[in-house]
C-alpha cells in the first residue's frame, strides 16, 4: 500500500522568500506519479505540479518546483518568491500502477501562511 | 467550460435518511473518484471508478455506495448516514493515466455534509 507523509502541519513564510514543503512517500511500485495540490481558504483543489517516477529532471511550473529524490523517497515542493496569495493548505499525493492508477493517496497537508 | 460539478454544495440531514450527492464531468474522463476531507487527515479516497460499470473501494468505503452507469456521472450514495460521515466531500475526474500515471485530477467544488 502507498503512504504519503507530510511532517509540517503549518508554517509561516515571509513574502518574497522561498519555502520548501516536505513530502515523503512509501511504495514498492517502480512506476508511480507524485502530485502537489493547493487548497486556498475558498476550498477548491488546485493542481500545481506533477513528477513521474521515471522522470530524470525535477518538474517545474512557474514558481513551483518539485525536488524529487527517488532514493530517499521524497518529493518536496519548493515555492520561490512567495506571494500573499500562496497562503493555503498544500497537499502531496501519489498514485501507482499497482491499482491501475485508480487510487490516489494524499498526505495530511501543510498549512502555509505568507506574511507581508 | 470543462468542469466537474457536484450537487448539492451544502446539505444538512439527519441520521438514517438516505441521500445522494451527484457528480458530473463534461471532459469525457474515464477515471472518477470520491474523497472525503477531514481536518488533520487530508483527503481520503472513498471509491473510484476506472470506467463505466467499473468501480473499486478506496481507503474509507464503509457506509458509502457508488455507481457508474454513464461515463459522465458518478453519484455517491449514503444509504443510512451517521454523524461520523459529517465531512467535506470532493468528486474528481481524470483522463486515463499514461505510463507514469501523470494525468491530473480535476476536482469538483466540494459538498459540505452535516449529519445530525
PDB file of C-alpha atoms in Angstrom:
ATOM      1  CA  UNK A   1       0.000   0.000   0.000  1.00  0.00           C
ATOM      2  CA  UNK A   2       1.107   3.521  -0.707  1.00  0.00           C
ATOM      3  CA  UNK A   3       1.663   6.068   2.028  1.00  0.00           C
ATOM      4  CA  UNK A   4       2.319   9.800   1.936  1.00  0.00           C
ATOM      5  CA  UNK A   5       3.759  11.713   4.873  1.00  0.00           C
ATOM      6  CA  UNK A   6       3.807  15.471   5.303  1.00  0.00           C
ATOM      7  CA  UNK A   7       5.508  16.257   8.585  1.00  0.00           C
ATOM      8  CA  UNK A   8       4.941  20.012   8.689  1.00  0.00           C
ATOM      9  CA  UNK A   9       1.426  20.811   9.882  1.00  0.00           C
ATOM     10  CA  UNK A  10       1.959  24.539   9.355  1.00  0.00           C
ATOM     11  CA  UNK A  11       4.491  27.173   8.596  1.00  0.00           C
ATOM     12  CA  UNK A  12       4.909  30.899   8.252  1.00  0.00           C
ATOM     13  CA  UNK A  13       6.918  32.394   5.425  1.00  0.00           C
ATOM     14  CA  UNK A  14       7.701  35.978   4.613  1.00  0.00           C
ATOM     15  CA  UNK A  15       6.628  37.445   1.314  1.00  0.00           C
ATOM     16  CA  UNK A  16       9.254  37.101  -1.463  1.00  0.00           C
ATOM     17  CA  UNK A  17      11.080  34.317   0.361  1.00  0.00           C
ATOM     18  CA  UNK A  18      11.272  30.749  -0.882  1.00  0.00           C
ATOM     19  CA  UNK A  19       9.611  27.945   1.062  1.00  0.00           C
ATOM     20  CA  UNK A  20      10.071  24.182   0.940  1.00  0.00           C
ATOM     21  CA  UNK A  21       7.237  21.840   1.837  1.00  0.00           C
ATOM     22  CA  UNK A  22       8.289  18.345   2.765  1.00  0.00           C
ATOM     23  CA  UNK A  23       6.741  15.178   1.403  1.00  0.00           C
ATOM     24  CA  UNK A  24       7.947  11.623   1.768  1.00  0.00           C
ATOM     25  CA  UNK A  25       6.276   8.603   0.293  1.00  0.00           C
ATOM     26  CA  UNK A  26       6.371   4.874   0.643  1.00  0.00           C
ATOM     27  CA  UNK A  27       5.664   2.471  -2.158  1.00  0.00           C
ATOM     28  CA  UNK A  28       7.023  -0.766  -3.535  1.00  0.00           C
ATOM     29  CA  UNK A  29       5.971   0.158  -7.049  1.00  0.00           C
ATOM     30  CA  UNK A  30       8.534   1.187  -9.621  1.00  0.00           C
ATOM     31  CA  UNK A  31       6.011   3.179 -11.625  1.00  0.00           C
ATOM     32  CA  UNK A  32       4.198   5.960  -9.801  1.00  0.00           C
ATOM     33  CA  UNK A  33       3.313   9.608 -10.032  1.00  0.00           C
ATOM     34  CA  UNK A  34       3.573  12.371  -7.439  1.00  0.00           C
ATOM     35  CA  UNK A  35       1.353  15.421  -7.318  1.00  0.00           C
ATOM     36  CA  UNK A  36       1.021  18.627  -5.364  1.00  0.00           C
ATOM     37  CA  UNK A  37      -2.283  20.395  -4.874  1.00  0.00           C
ATOM     38  CA  UNK A  38      -3.129  23.742  -3.320  1.00  0.00           C
ATOM     39  CA  UNK A  39      -6.303  24.384  -1.372  1.00  0.00           C
ATOM     40  CA  UNK A  40      -6.941  28.052  -0.579  1.00  0.00           C
ATOM     41  CA  UNK A  41      -9.400  29.068   2.105  1.00  0.00           C
ATOM     42  CA  UNK A  42     -12.158  29.113  -0.520  1.00  0.00           C
ATOM     43  CA  UNK A  43     -11.889  25.314  -0.587  1.00  0.00           C
ATOM     44  CA  UNK A  44     -11.206  24.380  -4.189  1.00  0.00           C
ATOM     45  CA  UNK A  45      -8.399  21.959  -5.048  1.00  0.00           C
ATOM     46  CA  UNK A  46      -5.876  23.378  -7.496  1.00  0.00           C
ATOM     47  CA  UNK A  47      -3.344  21.168  -9.252  1.00  0.00           C
ATOM     48  CA  UNK A  48       0.183  22.586  -9.067  1.00  0.00           C
ATOM     49  CA  UNK A  49       2.762  20.138 -10.337  1.00  0.00           C
ATOM     50  CA  UNK A  50       3.424  16.504 -11.250  1.00  0.00           C
ATOM     51  CA  UNK A  51       6.503  14.277 -11.185  1.00  0.00           C
ATOM     52  CA  UNK A  52       6.669  10.801 -12.687  1.00  0.00           C
ATOM     53  CA  UNK A  53       8.875   8.170 -11.119  1.00  0.00           C
ATOM     54  CA  UNK A  54      10.838   7.756 -14.334  1.00  0.00           C
ATOM     55  CA  UNK A  55      11.371  11.469 -14.895  1.00  0.00           C
ATOM     56  CA  UNK A  56      15.043  12.276 -14.584  1.00  0.00           C
ATOM     57  CA  UNK A  57      14.563  16.011 -14.337  1.00  0.00           C
ATOM     58  CA  UNK A  58      12.810  17.756 -11.484  1.00  0.00           C
ATOM     59  CA  UNK A  59       9.447  19.141 -12.538  1.00  0.00           C
ATOM     60  CA  UNK A  60       8.954  22.899 -12.640  1.00  0.00           C
ATOM     61  CA  UNK A  61       5.855  25.005 -13.220  1.00  0.00           C
ATOM     62  CA  UNK A  62       6.423  28.721 -12.934  1.00  0.00           C
ATOM     63  CA  UNK A  63       7.312  29.473  -9.300  1.00  0.00           C
ATOM     64  CA  UNK A  64       6.762  25.848  -8.284  1.00  0.00           C
ATOM     65  CA  UNK A  65       9.416  23.192  -8.497  1.00  0.00           C
ATOM     66  CA  UNK A  66       9.485  19.672  -7.195  1.00  0.00           C
ATOM     67  CA  UNK A  67      12.689  18.446  -5.596  1.00  0.00           C
ATOM     68  CA  UNK A  68      12.479  14.738  -6.419  1.00  0.00           C
ATOM     69  CA  UNK A  69      14.915  12.482  -4.584  1.00  0.00           C
ATOM     70  CA  UNK A  70      13.934   8.991  -5.588  1.00  0.00           C
ATOM     71  CA  UNK A  71      16.384   7.095  -3.390  1.00  0.00           C
ATOM     72  CA  UNK A  72      15.170   8.986  -0.342  1.00  0.00           C
ATOM     73  CA  UNK A  73      11.546   8.717  -1.496  1.00  0.00           C
ATOM     74  CA  UNK A  74      10.973  12.411  -1.096  1.00  0.00           C
ATOM     75  CA  UNK A  75       9.124  14.875  -3.312  1.00  0.00           C
ATOM     76  CA  UNK A  76       9.428  18.278  -1.730  1.00  0.00           C
ATOM     77  CA  UNK A  77       7.639  21.278  -3.185  1.00  0.00           C
ATOM     78  CA  UNK A  78       9.589  24.500  -3.472  1.00  0.00           C
ATOM     79  CA  UNK A  79       7.716  27.762  -3.911  1.00  0.00           C
ATOM     80  CA  UNK A  80      10.010  30.577  -4.930  1.00  0.00           C
ATOM     81  CA  UNK A  81       9.326  34.259  -4.239  1.00  0.00           C
ATOM     82  CA  UNK A  82       6.264  33.660  -2.041  1.00  0.00           C
ATOM     83  CA  UNK A  83       3.240  35.853  -2.538  1.00  0.00           C
ATOM     84  CA  UNK A  84       0.355  36.608  -0.202  1.00  0.00           C
ATOM     85  CA  UNK A  85      -1.873  34.571  -2.492  1.00  0.00           C
ATOM     86  CA  UNK A  86       0.215  31.495  -1.752  1.00  0.00           C
ATOM     87  CA  UNK A  87      -1.348  31.280   1.711  1.00  0.00           C
ATOM     88  CA  UNK A  88      -3.199  27.973   1.558  1.00  0.00           C
ATOM     89  CA  UNK A  89      -3.146  24.313   2.512  1.00  0.00           C
ATOM     90  CA  UNK A  90      -0.816  22.228   0.354  1.00  0.00           C
ATOM     91  CA  UNK A  91      -1.256  18.520  -0.238  1.00  0.00           C
ATOM     92  CA  UNK A  92       1.170  15.988  -1.609  1.00  0.00           C
ATOM     93  CA  UNK A  93      -0.369  12.959  -3.306  1.00  0.00           C
ATOM     94  CA  UNK A  94       0.656   9.884  -5.228  1.00  0.00           C
ATOM     95  CA  UNK A  95      -0.812   7.189  -7.432  1.00  0.00           C
ATOM     96  CA  UNK A  96       0.839   3.970  -8.514  1.00  0.00           C
ATOM     97  CA  UNK A  97       0.487   1.386 -11.222  1.00  0.00           C
ATOM     98  CA  UNK A  98      -0.442  -1.374  -8.765  1.00  0.00           C
ATOM     99  CA  UNK A  99      -4.014  -0.167  -8.500  1.00  0.00           C
ATOM    100  CA  UNK A 100      -4.219   0.570 -12.234  1.00  0.00           C
ATOM    101  CA  UNK A 101      -3.651   4.173 -11.217  1.00  0.00           C
ATOM    102  CA  UNK A 102      -7.069   4.301  -9.632  1.00  0.00           C
ATOM    103  CA  UNK A 103      -6.023   5.036  -6.065  1.00  0.00           C
ATOM    104  CA  UNK A 104      -4.736   8.474  -5.183  1.00  0.00           C
ATOM    105  CA  UNK A 105      -3.208   8.747  -1.733  1.00  0.00           C
ATOM    106  CA  UNK A 106      -2.962  12.160  -0.063  1.00  0.00           C
ATOM    107  CA  UNK A 107      -0.835  13.425   2.778  1.00  0.00           C
ATOM    108  CA  UNK A 108      -2.342  15.287   5.735  1.00  0.00           C
ATOM    109  CA  UNK A 109      -1.327  18.639   4.296  1.00  0.00           C
ATOM    110  CA  UNK A 110       0.773  21.637   5.271  1.00  0.00           C
ATOM    111  CA  UNK A 111      -0.850  24.985   6.055  1.00  0.00           C
ATOM    112  CA  UNK A 112       1.243  27.852   4.696  1.00  0.00           C
ATOM    113  CA  UNK A 113       0.733  31.423   5.806  1.00  0.00           C
ATOM    114  CA  UNK A 114       2.590  34.117   3.891  1.00  0.00           C
ATOM    115  CA  UNK A 115       3.184  37.296   5.860  1.00  0.00           C
ATOM    116  CA  UNK A 116       3.973  40.754   4.455  1.00  0.00           C
TER     117      UNK A 116
ATOM    118  CA  UNK B   1     -16.224  25.157 -19.830  1.00  0.00           C
ATOM    119  CA  UNK B   2     -14.507  21.968 -18.691  1.00  0.00           C
ATOM    120  CA  UNK B   3     -15.645  21.198 -15.183  1.00  0.00           C
ATOM    121  CA  UNK B   4     -16.709  18.779 -12.505  1.00  0.00           C
ATOM    122  CA  UNK B   5     -19.991  19.682 -10.856  1.00  0.00           C
ATOM    123  CA  UNK B   6     -21.366  18.432  -7.566  1.00  0.00           C
ATOM    124  CA  UNK B   7     -24.796  18.837  -6.070  1.00  0.00           C
ATOM    125  CA  UNK B   8     -25.772  19.832  -3.539  1.00  0.00           C
ATOM    126  CA  UNK B   9     -22.978  22.081  -2.330  1.00  0.00           C
ATOM    127  CA  UNK B  10     -24.283  22.094   1.223  1.00  0.00           C
ATOM    128  CA  UNK B  11     -26.513  19.575   2.943  1.00  0.00           C
ATOM    129  CA  UNK B  12     -27.720  19.165   6.480  1.00  0.00           C
ATOM    130  CA  UNK B  13     -29.556  15.938   7.164  1.00  0.00           C
ATOM    131  CA  UNK B  14     -30.466  13.589   9.985  1.00  0.00           C
ATOM    132  CA  UNK B  15     -29.151  10.193  10.903  1.00  0.00           C
ATOM    133  CA  UNK B  16     -30.540   7.401   8.768  1.00  0.00           C
ATOM    134  CA  UNK B  17     -32.084   9.477   5.985  1.00  0.00           C
ATOM    135  CA  UNK B  18     -30.760   8.214   2.665  1.00  0.00           C
ATOM    136  CA  UNK B  19     -29.077  10.796   0.484  1.00  0.00           C
ATOM    137  CA  UNK B  20     -27.292  11.041  -2.839  1.00  0.00           C
ATOM    138  CA  UNK B  21     -24.611  13.511  -3.837  1.00  0.00           C
ATOM    139  CA  UNK B  22     -24.361  13.832  -7.582  1.00  0.00           C
ATOM    140  CA  UNK B  23     -21.162  14.311  -9.551  1.00  0.00           C
ATOM    141  CA  UNK B  24     -20.903  15.033 -13.243  1.00  0.00           C
ATOM    142  CA  UNK B  25     -17.986  15.823 -15.541  1.00  0.00           C
ATOM    143  CA  UNK B  26     -18.049  17.110 -19.106  1.00  0.00           C
ATOM    144  CA  UNK B  27     -14.491  16.196 -20.103  1.00  0.00           C
ATOM    145  CA  UNK B  28     -15.131  12.609 -21.206  1.00  0.00           C
ATOM    146  CA  UNK B  29     -12.790  11.365 -18.474  1.00  0.00           C
ATOM    147  CA  UNK B  30     -12.605   7.664 -17.781  1.00  0.00           C
ATOM    148  CA  UNK B  31     -11.470   7.907 -14.169  1.00  0.00           C
ATOM    149  CA  UNK B  32     -13.634   9.333 -11.390  1.00  0.00           C
ATOM    150  CA  UNK B  33     -13.243   9.336  -7.630  1.00  0.00           C
ATOM    151  CA  UNK B  34     -14.868  10.406  -4.394  1.00  0.00           C
ATOM    152  CA  UNK B  35     -12.912  11.747  -1.429  1.00  0.00           C
ATOM    153  CA  UNK B  36     -13.737  12.983   1.998  1.00  0.00           C
ATOM    154  CA  UNK B  37     -11.700  15.650   3.711  1.00  0.00           C
ATOM    155  CA  UNK B  38     -11.448  15.879   7.477  1.00  0.00           C
ATOM    156  CA  UNK B  39      -9.173  18.192   9.498  1.00  0.00           C
ATOM    157  CA  UNK B  40      -5.729  16.715  10.064  1.00  0.00           C
ATOM    158  CA  UNK B  41      -6.394  13.740   7.797  1.00  0.00           C
ATOM    159  CA  UNK B  42      -6.089  15.233   4.354  1.00  0.00           C
ATOM    160  CA  UNK B  43      -8.239  13.733   1.628  1.00  0.00           C
ATOM    161  CA  UNK B  44      -9.133  10.090   1.837  1.00  0.00           C
ATOM    162  CA  UNK B  45     -10.443   8.212  -1.133  1.00  0.00           C
ATOM    163  CA  UNK B  46     -13.838   6.586  -0.697  1.00  0.00           C
ATOM    164  CA  UNK B  47     -14.417   4.915  -4.070  1.00  0.00           C
ATOM    165  CA  UNK B  48     -13.030   5.218  -7.530  1.00  0.00           C
ATOM    166  CA  UNK B  49     -14.098   4.173 -10.995  1.00  0.00           C
ATOM    167  CA  UNK B  50     -11.909   3.479 -13.983  1.00  0.00           C
ATOM    168  CA  UNK B  51     -14.749   3.254 -16.478  1.00  0.00           C
ATOM    169  CA  UNK B  52     -18.458   2.657 -16.831  1.00  0.00           C
ATOM    170  CA  UNK B  53     -19.546  -0.199 -14.570  1.00  0.00           C
ATOM    171  CA  UNK B  54     -16.013  -0.491 -13.122  1.00  0.00           C
ATOM    172  CA  UNK B  55     -15.742   0.676  -9.534  1.00  0.00           C
ATOM    173  CA  UNK B  56     -13.473  -0.199  -6.636  1.00  0.00           C
ATOM    174  CA  UNK B  57     -13.046   0.661  -2.987  1.00  0.00           C
ATOM    175  CA  UNK B  58     -10.709   3.337  -1.796  1.00  0.00           C
ATOM    176  CA  UNK B  59      -9.439   3.633   1.752  1.00  0.00           C
ATOM    177  CA  UNK B  60     -12.689   4.502   3.528  1.00  0.00           C
ATOM    178  CA  UNK B  61     -15.618   2.873   1.669  1.00  0.00           C
ATOM    179  CA  UNK B  62     -17.703   1.811   4.689  1.00  0.00           C
ATOM    180  CA  UNK B  63     -21.122   3.417   4.720  1.00  0.00           C
ATOM    181  CA  UNK B  64     -20.977   4.558   1.100  1.00  0.00           C
ATOM    182  CA  UNK B  65     -22.120   3.247  -2.247  1.00  0.00           C
ATOM    183  CA  UNK B  66     -21.386   4.384  -5.766  1.00  0.00           C
ATOM    184  CA  UNK B  67     -22.474   3.548  -9.264  1.00  0.00           C
ATOM    185  CA  UNK B  68     -21.131   4.375 -12.714  1.00  0.00           C
ATOM    186  CA  UNK B  69     -23.828   3.759 -15.259  1.00  0.00           C
ATOM    187  CA  UNK B  70     -22.747   6.576 -17.547  1.00  0.00           C
ATOM    188  CA  UNK B  71     -19.292   7.908 -18.196  1.00  0.00           C
ATOM    189  CA  UNK B  72     -20.086  11.433 -17.091  1.00  0.00           C
ATOM    190  CA  UNK B  73     -21.860  10.665 -13.789  1.00  0.00           C
ATOM    191  CA  UNK B  74     -20.602   9.156 -10.573  1.00  0.00           C
ATOM    192  CA  UNK B  75     -23.099   9.596  -7.719  1.00  0.00           C
ATOM    193  CA  UNK B  76     -22.212   8.954  -4.081  1.00  0.00           C
ATOM    194  CA  UNK B  77     -24.946   7.310  -2.026  1.00  0.00           C
ATOM    195  CA  UNK B  78     -25.202   7.283   1.750  1.00  0.00           C
ATOM    196  CA  UNK B  79     -27.959   4.804   2.485  1.00  0.00           C
ATOM    197  CA  UNK B  80     -28.049   5.403   6.242  1.00  0.00           C
ATOM    198  CA  UNK B  81     -25.917   8.429   7.093  1.00  0.00           C
ATOM    199  CA  UNK B  82     -24.397   8.731  10.528  1.00  0.00           C
ATOM    200  CA  UNK B  83     -22.786  11.724  12.286  1.00  0.00           C
ATOM    201  CA  UNK B  84     -19.284  10.368  11.626  1.00  0.00           C
ATOM    202  CA  UNK B  85     -19.945  10.944   7.921  1.00  0.00           C
ATOM    203  CA  UNK B  86     -20.097  14.672   8.509  1.00  0.00           C
ATOM    204  CA  UNK B  87     -17.351  15.907   6.239  1.00  0.00           C
ATOM    205  CA  UNK B  88     -16.371  17.818   3.123  1.00  0.00           C
ATOM    206  CA  UNK B  89     -16.737  15.620   0.053  1.00  0.00           C
ATOM    207  CA  UNK B  90     -14.960  16.039  -3.252  1.00  0.00           C
ATOM    208  CA  UNK B  91     -15.587  14.373  -6.556  1.00  0.00           C
ATOM    209  CA  UNK B  92     -12.751  14.284  -9.083  1.00  0.00           C
ATOM    210  CA  UNK B  93     -12.150  13.050 -12.596  1.00  0.00           C
ATOM    211  CA  UNK B  94      -9.104  12.447 -14.742  1.00  0.00           C
ATOM    212  CA  UNK B  95      -8.216  11.035 -18.122  1.00  0.00           C
ATOM    213  CA  UNK B  96      -6.783   7.527 -18.189  1.00  0.00           C
ATOM    214  CA  UNK B  97      -3.240   7.958 -16.845  1.00  0.00           C
ATOM    215  CA  UNK B  98      -0.305   7.328 -19.117  1.00  0.00           C
ATOM    216  CA  UNK B  99       2.635   5.092 -18.407  1.00  0.00           C
ATOM    217  CA  UNK B 100       3.714   7.084 -15.369  1.00  0.00           C
ATOM    218  CA  UNK B 101       0.303   7.958 -14.005  1.00  0.00           C
ATOM    219  CA  UNK B 102       0.649  11.561 -14.975  1.00  0.00           C
ATOM    220  CA  UNK B 103      -2.892  12.712 -15.563  1.00  0.00           C
ATOM    221  CA  UNK B 104      -4.012  15.302 -13.052  1.00  0.00           C
ATOM    222  CA  UNK B 105      -7.302  15.017 -11.264  1.00  0.00           C
ATOM    223  CA  UNK B 106      -9.881  17.738 -11.801  1.00  0.00           C
ATOM    224  CA  UNK B 107     -11.848  18.381  -8.656  1.00  0.00           C
ATOM    225  CA  UNK B 108     -15.387  19.480  -8.132  1.00  0.00           C
ATOM    226  CA  UNK B 109     -16.144  22.372  -5.773  1.00  0.00           C
ATOM    227  CA  UNK B 110     -16.953  20.139  -2.819  1.00  0.00           C
ATOM    228  CA  UNK B 111     -20.078  19.237  -0.859  1.00  0.00           C
ATOM    229  CA  UNK B 112     -20.226  20.057   2.812  1.00  0.00           C
ATOM    230  CA  UNK B 113     -22.370  17.452   4.537  1.00  0.00           C
ATOM    231  CA  UNK B 114     -23.590  17.635   8.111  1.00  0.00           C
ATOM    232  CA  UNK B 115     -25.368  14.635   9.610  1.00  0.00           C
ATOM    233  CA  UNK B 116     -27.222  15.390  12.849  1.00  0.00           C
TER     234      UNK B 116
END
